[in-house]
Amino acid sequence: QTPKGSCLESVKVAIDTGYRHIDGAFVYYNEHEVGQAIREKIAEGKIKREDIFYCGKLWNTCHPPELVRPTLEKTLKILQLDYVDLYIIELPMAFKPGDAIYPKDENGKIIYHETDLCATWEAMEACKDAGLAKSIGVSNFNRRQLEMILNKPGLKYKPVSNQVECHPYFTQPKLLEFCRQHNIVIVGYSPLGTSRDETWVNVSSPPLLKDPVLNAIGKRYNKTAAQVALRFSVQRGVVVIPKSFNPQRIRENFQIFDFSLTEKEMKEIEALNKNVRYVELLM
């Protein structure tokens, strides 16, 4: 959720800086701006379409198999692109299909919908076969939910990735190991912690970027705590998708390839794990 136009500018700054992986979603309501930024940069000759790796997401109200392809086609129409590089199931639970993004009953409770994740996955596979998505994956899936898909009779394509919250305070060691064994890439969202918005964030956990260990390590390399946190994730094989609309920080977040952390420093940061989520997904 961003002021009109700020997403367009941010994506252009990011592409100019060197970012190529753009993480989007229909429910961010800014895919039209992201698509415009990509198209403008292609027109400038700065990039080609195949240089960009765009991830789109299937929202909870669109799990019934017959809705999957039309939902992706709608996303492509908004982006004005022919395909997405990765399409993922955003959450493993379904909401009641319809126009409401968060369908609620008269008591303000979310209305859930019973669907079969394996059937949803088959519809995702069909989107890949149709060339609308180069790869397909999932998000916020635990081991049991991943196994349900991996063990599905007649599985055509396994998820290439699982996007989950992952950072020094929530390092996900067991899930990371399970995904490694199955060649599933972990994409870490909130790699810098999150905003302190109480409507969706557990603010009882201290802000990650104020952490003394991250700051002390940063001083050694003349880097910020944010750069250290991102470097930590990248070094352990986690893809990071830091979110920023500040041009200076967008550039800073990219400057993590000119240093590496020692094994001792990696262990010190691993020891910060509190096993606490910032994003509790209370719905």
Short mmCIF file of C-alpha atoms in Angstrom, two decimals:
data_model
loop_
_atom_site.label_atom_id
_atom_site.label_comp_id
_atom_site.label_asym_id
_atom_site.label_seq_id
_atom_site.Cartn_x
_atom_site.Cartn_y
_atom_site.Cartn_z
CA GLN A 1 0.00 0.00 0.00
CA THR A 2 1.79 3.11 -1.23
CA PRO A 3 0.93 6.63 -2.34
CA LYS A 4 0.13 6.77 -6.04
CA GLY A 5 3.23 6.98 -8.20
CA SER A 6 5.77 6.17 -5.47
CA CYS A 7 5.89 2.51 -6.45
CA LEU A 8 6.53 3.42 -10.11
CA GLU A 9 9.51 5.59 -9.15
CA SER A 10 10.86 3.07 -6.63
CA VAL A 11 10.85 0.23 -9.14
CA LYS A 12 12.65 2.43 -11.69
CA VAL A 13 15.31 3.36 -9.10
CA ALA A 14 15.67 -0.33 -8.17
CA ILE A 15 16.14 -1.41 -11.80
CA ASP A 16 18.71 1.36 -12.36
CA THR A 17 20.52 0.23 -9.20
CA GLY A 18 20.75 -3.33 -10.50
CA TYR A 19 17.81 -5.16 -8.93
CA ARG A 20 16.27 -7.76 -11.23
CA HIS A 21 13.98 -9.75 -8.90
CA ILE A 22 10.71 -7.92 -8.26
CA ASP A 23 8.27 -9.40 -5.78
CA GLY A 24 4.69 -8.36 -6.39
CA ALA A 25 1.13 -9.40 -5.66
CA PHE A 26 -2.37 -8.60 -6.83
CA VAL A 27 -3.31 -7.56 -3.26
CA TYR A 28 -0.58 -4.88 -3.14
CA TYR A 29 -2.74 -2.90 -5.61
CA ASN A 30 0.34 -1.55 -7.38
CA GLU A 31 0.99 -4.07 -10.14
CA HIS A 32 -0.05 -1.50 -12.77
CA GLU A 33 2.80 0.76 -11.57
CA VAL A 34 5.31 -2.11 -11.42
CA GLY A 35 4.40 -3.17 -14.96
CA GLN A 36 4.69 0.41 -16.20
CA ALA A 37 8.14 0.80 -14.61
CA ILE A 38 9.37 -2.43 -16.22
CA ARG A 39 7.99 -1.43 -19.62
CA GLU A 40 9.51 2.06 -19.41
CA LYS A 41 12.93 0.61 -18.58
CA ILE A 42 12.64 -1.84 -21.48
CA ALA A 43 11.71 1.05 -23.80
CA GLU A 44 14.76 2.99 -22.59
CA GLY A 45 16.92 0.03 -23.56
CA LYS A 46 18.09 -0.29 -19.95
CA ILE A 47 16.89 -3.93 -19.69
CA LYS A 48 15.21 -6.66 -21.70
CA ARG A 49 12.10 -8.46 -20.44
CA GLU A 50 14.12 -11.64 -19.83
CA ASP A 51 16.45 -9.73 -17.46
CA ILE A 52 13.58 -9.19 -15.02
CA PHE A 53 12.37 -11.90 -12.64
CA TYR A 54 8.81 -10.99 -11.64
CA CYS A 55 6.96 -12.92 -8.94
CA GLY A 56 3.15 -12.70 -8.77
CA LYS A 57 0.86 -14.29 -6.19
CA LEU A 58 -2.44 -16.16 -6.12
CA TRP A 59 -4.62 -14.63 -3.39
CA ASN A 60 -6.66 -16.62 -0.84
CA THR A 61 -10.03 -15.94 -2.50
CA CYS A 62 -8.84 -17.53 -5.76
CA HIS A 63 -7.92 -21.08 -4.69
CA PRO A 64 -10.71 -22.98 -6.49
CA PRO A 65 -8.93 -24.53 -9.51
CA GLU A 66 -11.23 -22.87 -12.07
CA LEU A 67 -10.24 -19.42 -10.73
CA VAL A 68 -6.44 -19.88 -10.86
CA ARG A 69 -5.78 -19.20 -14.54
CA PRO A 70 -8.27 -16.30 -14.88
CA THR A 71 -6.65 -14.71 -11.78
CA LEU A 72 -3.17 -14.98 -13.29
CA GLU A 73 -4.47 -13.65 -16.62
CA LYS A 74 -5.92 -10.66 -14.78
CA THR A 75 -2.51 -10.01 -13.17
CA LEU A 76 -0.81 -10.20 -16.58
CA LYS A 77 -3.34 -7.78 -18.01
CA ILE A 78 -2.67 -5.30 -15.16
CA LEU A 79 1.12 -5.69 -15.60
CA GLN A 80 0.76 -5.65 -19.42
CA LEU A 81 3.26 -8.51 -19.58
CA ASP A 82 2.97 -11.86 -21.38
CA TYR A 83 4.15 -14.01 -18.49
CA VAL A 84 5.40 -13.91 -14.91
CA ASP A 85 8.66 -15.61 -14.02
CA LEU A 86 7.24 -17.08 -10.84
CA TYR A 87 3.65 -17.50 -9.67
CA ILE A 88 3.08 -18.58 -6.10
CA ILE A 89 0.18 -19.58 -3.85
CA GLU A 90 0.35 -16.74 -1.30
CA LEU A 91 -1.08 -18.65 1.68
CA PRO A 92 -2.06 -22.27 2.24
CA MET A 93 -5.58 -21.37 3.37
CA ALA A 94 -8.51 -20.23 1.28
CA PHE A 95 -11.04 -17.45 1.83
CA LYS A 96 -14.54 -17.40 0.37
CA PRO A 97 -14.29 -16.56 -3.35
CA GLY A 98 -15.80 -13.26 -4.47
CA ASP A 99 -14.97 -9.59 -4.82
CA ALA A 100 -14.06 -9.00 -1.16
CA ILE A 101 -10.32 -9.44 -0.56
CA TYR A 102 -11.01 -10.19 3.12
CA PRO A 103 -14.54 -11.66 3.11
CA LYS A 104 -16.08 -11.27 6.59
CA ASP A 105 -19.28 -12.41 8.28
CA GLU A 106 -21.62 -10.14 10.30
CA ASN A 107 -19.32 -10.53 13.34
CA GLY A 108 -16.29 -9.34 11.42
CA LYS A 109 -14.75 -12.84 11.26
CA ILE A 110 -12.99 -13.98 8.07
CA ILE A 111 -15.07 -16.42 6.02
CA TYR A 112 -12.86 -19.35 5.08
CA HIS A 113 -13.45 -21.67 2.17
CA GLU A 114 -12.69 -25.34 1.90
CA THR A 115 -10.50 -26.14 -1.09
CA ASP A 116 -8.00 -28.83 -1.95
CA LEU A 117 -4.45 -27.46 -2.13
CA CYS A 118 -3.47 -30.29 -4.49
CA ALA A 119 -6.23 -29.31 -6.93
CA THR A 120 -5.11 -25.66 -6.70
CA TRP A 121 -1.56 -26.85 -7.42
CA GLU A 122 -2.71 -28.76 -10.53
CA ALA A 123 -4.27 -25.54 -11.82
CA MET A 124 -0.91 -23.80 -11.15
CA GLU A 125 0.84 -26.53 -13.16
CA ALA A 126 -1.56 -25.88 -16.05
CA CYS A 127 -0.58 -22.17 -15.97
CA LYS A 128 3.08 -23.18 -16.34
CA ASP A 129 2.22 -25.50 -19.22
CA ALA A 130 0.34 -22.65 -20.90
CA GLY A 131 3.45 -20.43 -20.67
CA LEU A 132 1.77 -17.87 -18.40
CA ALA A 133 4.26 -18.58 -15.60
CA LYS A 134 7.83 -19.80 -16.13
CA SER A 135 7.96 -21.33 -12.64
CA ILE A 136 5.50 -22.02 -9.84
CA GLY A 137 5.93 -22.04 -6.08
CA VAL A 138 4.30 -21.40 -2.73
CA SER A 139 4.45 -19.02 0.20
CA ASN A 140 3.91 -19.39 3.96
CA PHE A 141 3.80 -23.20 3.63
CA ASN A 142 5.05 -25.38 6.46
CA ARG A 143 6.67 -28.78 6.02
CA ARG A 144 3.38 -30.70 6.21
CA GLN A 145 1.79 -28.55 3.50
CA LEU A 146 4.88 -28.86 1.29
CA GLU A 147 4.85 -32.64 1.72
CA MET A 148 1.21 -32.75 0.68
CA ILE A 149 2.20 -31.30 -2.70
CA LEU A 150 5.51 -33.17 -3.02
CA ASN A 151 3.74 -36.50 -2.38
CA LYS A 152 0.76 -35.72 -4.63
CA PRO A 153 0.01 -38.56 -7.08
CA GLY A 154 0.79 -37.44 -10.64
CA LEU A 155 2.83 -34.40 -9.54
CA LYS A 156 4.10 -32.65 -12.66
CA TYR A 157 6.17 -29.81 -11.22
CA LYS A 158 7.29 -29.41 -7.66
CA PRO A 159 7.33 -25.94 -6.06
CA VAL A 160 10.59 -24.19 -6.94
CA SER A 161 10.37 -21.88 -3.95
CA ASN A 162 8.68 -21.22 -0.62
CA GLN A 163 8.42 -17.57 0.41
CA VAL A 164 8.40 -17.20 4.20
CA GLU A 165 9.39 -14.72 6.89
CA CYS A 166 13.14 -15.17 7.47
CA HIS A 167 15.72 -12.96 9.21
CA PRO A 168 18.22 -13.15 12.12
CA TYR A 169 15.42 -13.21 14.73
CA PHE A 170 13.51 -15.91 12.82
CA THR A 171 16.03 -18.08 11.02
CA GLN A 172 13.77 -21.06 10.14
CA PRO A 173 16.57 -23.67 10.41
CA LYS A 174 14.33 -26.76 10.15
CA LEU A 175 12.28 -25.49 7.23
CA LEU A 176 15.44 -24.29 5.48
CA GLU A 177 17.01 -27.75 5.83
CA PHE A 178 13.84 -29.52 4.60
CA CYS A 179 13.62 -27.22 1.57
CA ARG A 180 17.33 -27.71 0.79
CA GLN A 181 16.80 -31.49 0.71
CA HIS A 182 14.03 -31.01 -1.87
CA ASN A 183 15.75 -28.29 -3.94
CA ILE A 184 13.14 -25.73 -2.92
CA VAL A 185 14.58 -22.21 -2.62
CA ILE A 186 13.60 -20.24 0.48
CA VAL A 187 12.71 -16.63 -0.35
CA GLY A 188 12.81 -14.59 2.85
CA TYR A 189 10.35 -11.76 3.26
CA SER A 190 10.80 -9.11 5.97
CA PRO A 191 14.58 -9.84 5.87
CA LEU A 192 15.11 -6.58 7.81
CA GLY A 193 12.26 -7.14 10.25
CA THR A 194 9.22 -4.99 9.48
CA SER A 195 7.50 -1.69 10.00
CA ARG A 196 6.05 -1.21 13.49
CA ASP A 197 2.46 -1.22 12.33
CA GLU A 198 0.45 -2.81 15.14
CA THR A 199 -2.41 -3.75 12.81
CA TRP A 200 -0.34 -6.58 11.33
CA VAL A 201 2.99 -6.70 13.19
CA ASN A 202 3.91 -8.29 16.51
CA VAL A 203 5.61 -5.25 18.07
CA SER A 204 6.60 -7.08 21.27
CA SER A 205 9.77 -8.20 19.46
CA PRO A 206 12.42 -5.46 19.40
CA PRO A 207 13.29 -3.82 16.05
CA LEU A 208 15.84 -6.03 14.29
CA LEU A 209 17.94 -3.17 12.95
CA LYS A 210 18.63 -1.85 16.47
CA ASP A 211 20.32 -5.16 17.37
CA PRO A 212 23.74 -4.54 18.99
CA VAL A 213 25.36 -7.61 17.38
CA LEU A 214 24.30 -6.62 13.84
CA ASN A 215 25.44 -3.05 14.44
CA ALA A 216 28.80 -4.11 15.89
CA ILE A 217 29.50 -6.41 12.94
CA GLY A 218 28.41 -3.64 10.58
CA LYS A 219 30.97 -1.22 12.08
CA ARG A 220 33.78 -3.67 11.23
CA TYR A 221 32.86 -3.57 7.55
CA ASN A 222 31.59 0.00 7.41
CA LYS A 223 28.11 -1.39 6.70
CA THR A 224 24.68 -0.82 8.24
CA ALA A 225 22.84 -3.38 10.39
CA ALA A 226 20.46 -3.79 7.44
CA GLN A 227 23.30 -4.68 5.08
CA VAL A 228 24.66 -7.20 7.59
CA ALA A 229 21.20 -8.81 8.01
CA LEU A 230 20.79 -9.12 4.22
CA ARG A 231 24.32 -10.47 3.78
CA PHE A 232 23.64 -13.08 6.50
CA SER A 233 20.57 -14.40 4.66
CA VAL A 234 22.25 -14.44 1.26
CA GLN A 235 25.25 -16.33 2.66
CA ARG A 236 23.02 -19.06 4.02
CA GLY A 237 21.29 -19.49 0.67
CA VAL A 238 18.14 -17.51 1.39
CA VAL A 239 16.88 -15.17 -1.35
CA VAL A 240 16.02 -11.77 0.15
CA ILE A 241 13.30 -9.34 -0.92
CA PRO A 242 13.82 -6.20 1.18
CA LYS A 243 11.05 -3.63 0.75
CA SER A 244 11.85 0.07 0.55
CA PHE A 245 10.50 3.19 -1.11
CA ASN A 246 13.48 5.30 -0.08
CA PRO A 247 15.93 5.67 -3.03
CA GLN A 248 18.97 5.86 -0.76
CA ARG A 249 18.00 2.70 1.13
CA ILE A 250 17.09 0.89 -2.09
CA ARG A 251 20.68 1.51 -3.20
CA GLU A 252 22.12 0.63 0.22
CA ASN A 253 20.24 -2.68 0.34
CA PHE A 254 21.94 -3.65 -2.92
CA GLN A 255 25.46 -2.99 -1.63
CA ILE A 256 25.99 -6.36 0.03
CA PHE A 257 28.18 -8.10 -2.54
CA ASP A 258 31.48 -6.41 -1.67
CA PHE A 259 31.99 -8.10 1.73
CA SER A 260 31.36 -11.44 3.37
CA LEU A 261 30.80 -12.53 6.94
CA THR A 262 33.17 -14.96 8.64
CA GLU A 263 31.95 -18.30 9.95
CA LYS A 264 32.20 -16.92 13.49
CA GLU A 265 30.07 -13.89 12.59
CA MET A 266 27.50 -16.13 10.88
CA LYS A 267 27.26 -18.20 14.08
CA GLU A 268 26.92 -15.06 16.22
CA ILE A 269 24.03 -13.89 14.05
CA GLU A 270 22.43 -17.37 14.00
CA ALA A 271 22.46 -17.25 17.81
CA LEU A 272 20.16 -14.20 17.70
CA ASN A 273 17.25 -16.42 16.61
CA LYS A 274 14.24 -15.84 18.88
CA ASN A 275 11.86 -18.06 16.91
CA VAL A 276 9.37 -15.20 16.89
CA ARG A 277 7.52 -13.90 13.84
CA TYR A 278 6.97 -10.21 13.24
CA VAL A 279 4.26 -11.01 10.69
CA GLU A 280 1.78 -13.15 12.57
CA LEU A 281 -0.79 -13.55 9.75
CA LEU A 282 -3.57 -13.42 12.32
CA MET A 283 -6.23 -13.91 9.66
#
